[in-house]
Amino acid sequence: MDAPGGSHLPSRARLLLHISAGVITGLMLLPLLYLLFRAAGVGPAALELILRPRTGQVIWNSSVLTLGVTALSLLIALPLAWLTVRTDLPGRKIWTVLLTLPLVIPSYVGGFALVAMMGPKGILQSWLAPLGVERLPSIYGLPGALWALTLFTYPYLFLSIRAGLRNQDPALEEAANSLGHSRWVTFWRVTLPTLRPAITSGALLVALYTLSDFGAVSLLRFNSFTRAIYVQYLSSFDRSLAALLSLILVLMTVALLYSERAIQGRARYYRASAGSNRRAKRVRLGRWRIPALLLVIGVVAAALLVPVGVVTYWLVQGIQAGESFAPMWRATLNTVQAGMLAALAATLLALPVAYLSSRFPSRYAALISQAAYIGYGLPGIVVALSLVFFGANYATIFYQTLGMLVFAYVVRFMPQAMGILRTNLLQTSPRLEEAARGLGLNRRQVLGRVTLPLLRPGILAGAALVFLTTIKELPATLLLGPTGFTTLATQIWSATDEAFFARAAAPALLLLAVSATSIVIILGQEKK
Amino acid sequence: MTESATQNPQTASRNSPLAPPPEIRLEGVLKRFGAVGAANGVSLRLEKGQLLALLGPSGCGKTTTLRLIAGFEEVDGGEIEIGGQVVASSRLHLPPERRRVGMVFQEYALFPHLSVLDNVRFGLHLYTGDRARRARDVLELVGLAGVEDRLPHELSGGQQQRVALARALAPEPALVLLDEPFSNLDAGLRVRVRAEVRAILKEANATAIFVTHDQEEALSLVDRVAVMLNGQVHQVASPQKVYRQPVSREVAAFVGEANFLPGTANGRTVECELGTLELQTPVTGPVDVLLRPENLQVLPGPAAAPGRVRSTLFFGHDQLLSVETGSGAMLNARLGPSFYFAQGQPVHLAVKGPVMAYTK
């Protein structure tokens, strides 16, 4: 089979491309491979460690949390998506944006906001103390973790159900109506079943996020996998258990991914081609308008207004108390530096892999590009822990250096740049490059005058996305950062953990502002 | 169903006792989208067991009319009556689920999560007999016995079409509506499926309305054709009559190919460049004479003959000639493949049979 385009590359360059893409993917696989190696090294003791009741407890906790957050998110997201897509709810465009925004709140900021509001030294307690309320019910543990994670992950489901509703052929519901079924019956028997793929993929994102989240569960002290791994890593010299727990977490992630396929089943859901391009008619809410608005306002208040309000409150408190901003400038500088290095490295490494998989499709290229995504699917704490072990044992020069930290970032976030670059390359016909050759340009001129200019938006967007994700990263930064290296994320985390809320407020507000811009980039990419 | 049992005595008495009451009646139906009128007073009648095609160019309001009948849109004025019961007027809007109207959508709209059998059974919740049996019977009627357990995406386009038809027919609706039902089939399949669908509807003794912009489809498929232009029905008649005796110049121009020549009508005859022609319906005064290409005869003539062949298109089974008349008018003529005409060749033109003419 002839490779589409690219075939004009000389065979030496092609060989180099194949090899470098392979090496890059190999690097991306390093954390997982080392983890497997390490876990295998535990030997027969592994079984004993796994069968400990504490391990079972952790599995149980993570499962309950993941299922709970997914179910609650669905409960919130389904009515909200329906209200904003299919009804005449006033202000639905603004509500859609506001209901999506909680997505950009990093879970540890959400956790911070919750602890700083409802915790023992929080705002609510200080307000209620004069009234004689000695102690609020504890927000630590499962309730707090459920609350925080649901409010900051439901937008994944909200967005995918919205997309599902918008793509649905309005003729399906009309067909059900004309076959004698009321709108209510039609919703349960036609609308909801055909939304199954949208719900499943959105729920998968929520579940994966919850399972791998470190920030919220560690701040709210709920002993799920990620926190258990961290505690185990801190408290014990024998790190085999941490490695084994990480491996079980990876297995649970794989099981989740696999279950999505199983749930999708044999039915294929598609919108019949062009033709009925109509939008479905909007449902008039009538007297349900007020309750619907209250629901929307309630979610926006809990997921957006309260966190931002709490952060602002503590910022003002801090300024009044004369809190120093010096540590924050230091942390900001560190954050930006690490983020830029990661963006640069990730984009450079993503280019060969994306180019190979889009221009020289083969079994090898497909395998390479899929394998490179693994780091993205791994929980951050797992990548971090594996690199800690690897660095301490085999790469002591790199251990606890900025380079090691940047490498962890690249493993985790390079796939973001790769995805954007690949889309960009696939949308750019190789015929354009060939046309330039036909017009008398040599290979190098084509690269400089055609390929790179066409790729520029993808390169910039990919780099920006990696930068914005990196500066929010917590677990790898905690575990791998050089001694004394604080970023905005670690500062928020440690200040919250020690209940110095005012110290966490300024970096939290800064991070919120910066991450809000990342959604602009993501949405800009989706429009294409 | 309860609605069908309660015959509205007022509307029933309005019909003449001799003619059977129409199964469906539209009277001056209005629908506006913003300032645009999609239906500007549509009036239509159809008797039980008949097939009608709503034929018109895109944007003429035919699909809107269909959706008004089905109840997916609310009328702004006028009245729609199905099986003797008023289902829509400016004061009343019976929801689609209570109209007993089966709809076959352009894209079929089969429920992708349900098997073929469950799709057909979907509308049988009020059916009093054996529902599974009814579903199987209808599937057999459309020639799909044996694929009951498949999912829609596992079927070919023609099969999906027939499932959609079976699903619409299963609850024994008073009326079946089909929205451009053949537009998604490739040309080869279309002719066959069309004939099959007609046979199925006739066998089920269904009253049905098709929406189509394809004249050939409309003319070959149905008992009655309603020509719709600019939101109004201009003519409702048999396919033959719509083609041979279009009521207006616009209808003539839309249905089939048409040449127009200016002339002067004197009751039963009309004078024009091609001589004195007999009229099908009497008119007087200055008119446009309708000449269908196949009604024109072209005969090779001497150099002095008034016509000149300007171009020819040869199709095999026939050929289309563009002929310039003495006055400079261009006429298209369709004739058999036997004669060869060169460009610029002088010809005589003659007209076969009586013609239609329209007052200017």
Coordinates of N, CA and C in Angstrom, one line a residue, chain A residues 169-183 185-186 189-191 193-194 266-270 272-276 278 281 284, chain B residues 67 72-74 96-98 101-103 105-107 109-114 119 122-123 125-126 149-154 160 167-168 171 184:
Chain A
D169 N -31.7 13.4 16.0 CA -32.6 13.7 15.0 C -33.9 14.0 15.6
P170 N -34.4 15.2 15.4 CA -35.7 15.6 16.0 C -36.9 14.7 15.5
A171 N -36.6 14.1 14.3 CA -37.7 13.2 13.8 C -38.0 12.0 14.6
L172 N -36.9 11.6 15.4 CA -37.2 10.4 16.3 C -38.3 10.7 17.3
E173 N -38.2 11.9 18.0 CA -39.3 12.2 18.9 C -40.6 12.4 18.2
E174 N -40.6 13.0 17.1 CA -41.8 13.2 16.3 C -42.4 11.9 15.9
A175 N -41.6 11.0 15.5 CA -42.1 9.6 15.1 C -42.8 9.0 16.3
A176 N -42.2 9.1 17.5 CA -42.8 8.5 18.7 C -44.1 9.2 19.0
N177 N -44.2 10.5 18.9 CA -45.4 11.3 19.1 C -46.5 10.8 18.1
S178 N -46.1 10.7 16.8 CA -47.2 10.4 15.9 C -47.6 8.9 16.0
L179 N -46.8 8.1 16.7 CA -47.2 6.7 17.0 C -48.0 6.6 18.3
G180 N -48.4 7.8 18.8 CA -49.4 7.8 19.9 C -48.8 7.9 21.3
H181 N -47.5 8.3 21.4 CA -46.9 8.4 22.7 C -46.8 9.9 23.2
S182 N -47.0 10.1 24.5 CA -46.9 11.5 25.0 C -45.4 11.9 25.1
R183 N -45.2 13.1 25.4 CA -43.8 13.6 25.5 C -43.1 12.9 26.6
V185 N -43.6 9.8 27.9 CA -43.2 8.5 27.5 C -42.1 8.5 26.5
T186 N -42.2 9.5 25.6 CA -41.2 9.6 24.5 C -39.8 9.9 25.1
R189 N -38.6 6.5 26.6 CA -38.4 5.4 25.6 C -37.6 5.7 24.4
V190 N -37.5 7.0 24.0 CA -36.7 7.3 22.8 C -35.5 8.2 23.2
T191 N -35.8 9.4 23.8 CA -34.7 10.3 24.0 C -33.6 9.8 24.9
P193 N -32.8 6.6 25.8 CA -32.0 5.5 25.2 C -31.1 5.9 24.1
T194 N -31.5 6.9 23.3 CA -30.6 7.3 22.2 C -29.5 8.2 22.7
R266 N -24.1 -3.4 21.1 CA -24.1 -3.6 19.7 C -24.9 -2.6 18.9
A267 N -25.7 -1.9 19.6 CA -26.5 -0.9 19.0 C -25.6 0.3 18.5
R268 N -25.8 0.7 17.3 CA -25.0 1.9 16.8 C -26.0 3.1 16.8
Y269 N -25.5 4.2 17.3 CA -26.4 5.3 17.4 C -25.9 6.4 16.4
Y270 N -26.6 6.8 15.5 CA -26.2 7.7 14.5 C -27.3 8.6 14.1
A272 N -29.0 10.0 11.0 CA -29.1 9.8 9.6 C -28.6 11.0 8.9
S273 N -27.9 10.8 7.8 CA -27.2 11.9 7.1 C -27.9 13.2 7.0
A274 N -27.6 14.0 6.0 CA -28.2 15.3 5.9 C -29.7 15.3 5.8
G275 N -30.3 16.3 5.3 CA -31.8 16.2 5.2 C -32.5 16.9 6.3
S276 N -32.9 16.2 7.4 CA -33.6 16.8 8.4 C -32.7 17.5 9.3
R278 N -33.3 20.2 10.7 CA -34.1 21.1 11.7 C -33.5 20.9 13.1
K281 N -38.0 21.4 18.2 CA -38.7 22.5 18.8 C -38.5 22.6 20.3
R284 N -42.0 24.5 25.9 CA -42.3 25.6 26.7 C -42.4 25.2 28.1
Chain B
R67 N -46.4 18.7 8.0 CA -46.1 18.8 9.5 C -47.3 19.4 10.2
F72 N -47.1 18.5 14.2 CA -45.8 18.9 14.7 C -45.7 20.4 14.7
E73 N -46.5 21.1 13.9 CA -46.6 22.5 13.9 C -48.1 22.9 14.2
E74 N -48.2 24.1 14.8 CA -49.6 24.6 15.0 C -50.0 25.6 13.9
P96 N -49.9 15.5 18.3 CA -49.7 14.5 17.3 C -50.1 13.1 17.8
E97 N -49.8 12.8 19.1 CA -50.1 11.5 19.5 C -51.6 11.1 19.6
R98 N -52.5 12.1 19.3 CA -53.9 11.8 19.3 C -54.5 12.0 18.0
V101 N -52.3 9.6 12.9 CA -51.6 9.9 11.6 C -50.3 9.1 11.7
G102 N -50.0 8.3 10.7 CA -48.7 7.6 10.6 C -47.8 8.4 9.7
M103 N -46.5 8.5 10.2 CA -45.6 9.4 9.4 C -44.4 8.6 9.0
F105 N -40.7 9.4 7.7 CA -39.9 10.5 7.6 C -38.9 10.3 6.5
Q106 N -38.4 11.5 6.0 CA -37.4 11.5 4.9 C -36.2 10.6 5.3
E107 N -35.8 10.8 6.5 CA -34.6 10.0 7.0 C -35.0 8.8 7.7
A109 N -36.1 7.9 10.4 CA -36.2 8.1 11.9 C -36.6 6.8 12.6
L110 N -35.9 5.7 12.2 CA -36.1 4.5 13.0 C -35.4 4.6 14.3
F111 N -36.0 4.1 15.3 CA -35.3 4.2 16.7 C -34.1 3.3 16.6
P112 N -32.9 3.9 16.8 CA -31.7 3.1 16.6 C -31.4 2.1 17.7
H113 N -32.1 2.2 18.8 CA -31.8 1.3 19.9 C -32.8 0.2 20.0
L114 N -33.7 0.1 19.0 CA -34.8 -0.9 19.0 C -34.6 -1.8 17.8
N119 N -39.4 -1.7 16.8 CA -39.8 -0.4 16.1 C -41.2 -0.5 15.6
F122 N -43.8 -0.4 18.4 CA -43.7 0.8 19.2 C -45.1 1.6 19.3
G123 N -45.8 1.6 18.2 CA -47.0 2.4 18.2 C -48.3 1.5 18.5
H125 N -49.3 0.3 21.4 CA -49.7 0.2 22.8 C -51.2 0.3 23.0
L126 N -51.9 0.9 22.0 CA -53.4 1.0 22.2 C -54.1 -0.1 21.4
D149 N -35.3 -9.3 14.2 CA -34.4 -9.1 15.3 C -33.2 -8.2 15.0
R150 N -33.2 -7.7 13.7 CA -32.0 -6.9 13.4 C -32.2 -5.5 13.9
L151 N -31.1 -4.8 14.0 CA -31.2 -3.3 14.4 C -31.2 -2.5 13.1
P152 N -31.8 -1.3 13.2 CA -31.9 -0.5 11.9 C -30.6 -0.4 11.1
H153 N -29.5 -0.1 11.8 CA -28.3 0.1 11.0 C -27.8 -1.1 10.3
E154 N -28.4 -2.3 10.6 CA -28.0 -3.5 10.0 C -28.8 -3.7 8.7
Q160 N -34.8 -0.2 5.4 CA -35.1 0.8 6.4 C -36.4 1.5 6.0
R167 N -43.9 0.5 10.4 CA -44.1 1.1 11.7 C -45.3 2.1 11.6
A168 N -45.4 2.9 10.5 CA -46.4 3.8 10.4 C -47.8 3.2 10.1
P171 N -50.4 0.7 13.5 CA -51.5 1.1 14.4 C -52.8 1.4 13.6
N184 N -33.7 9.4 -0.4 CA -32.5 8.8 0.1 C -32.1 7.5 -0.5

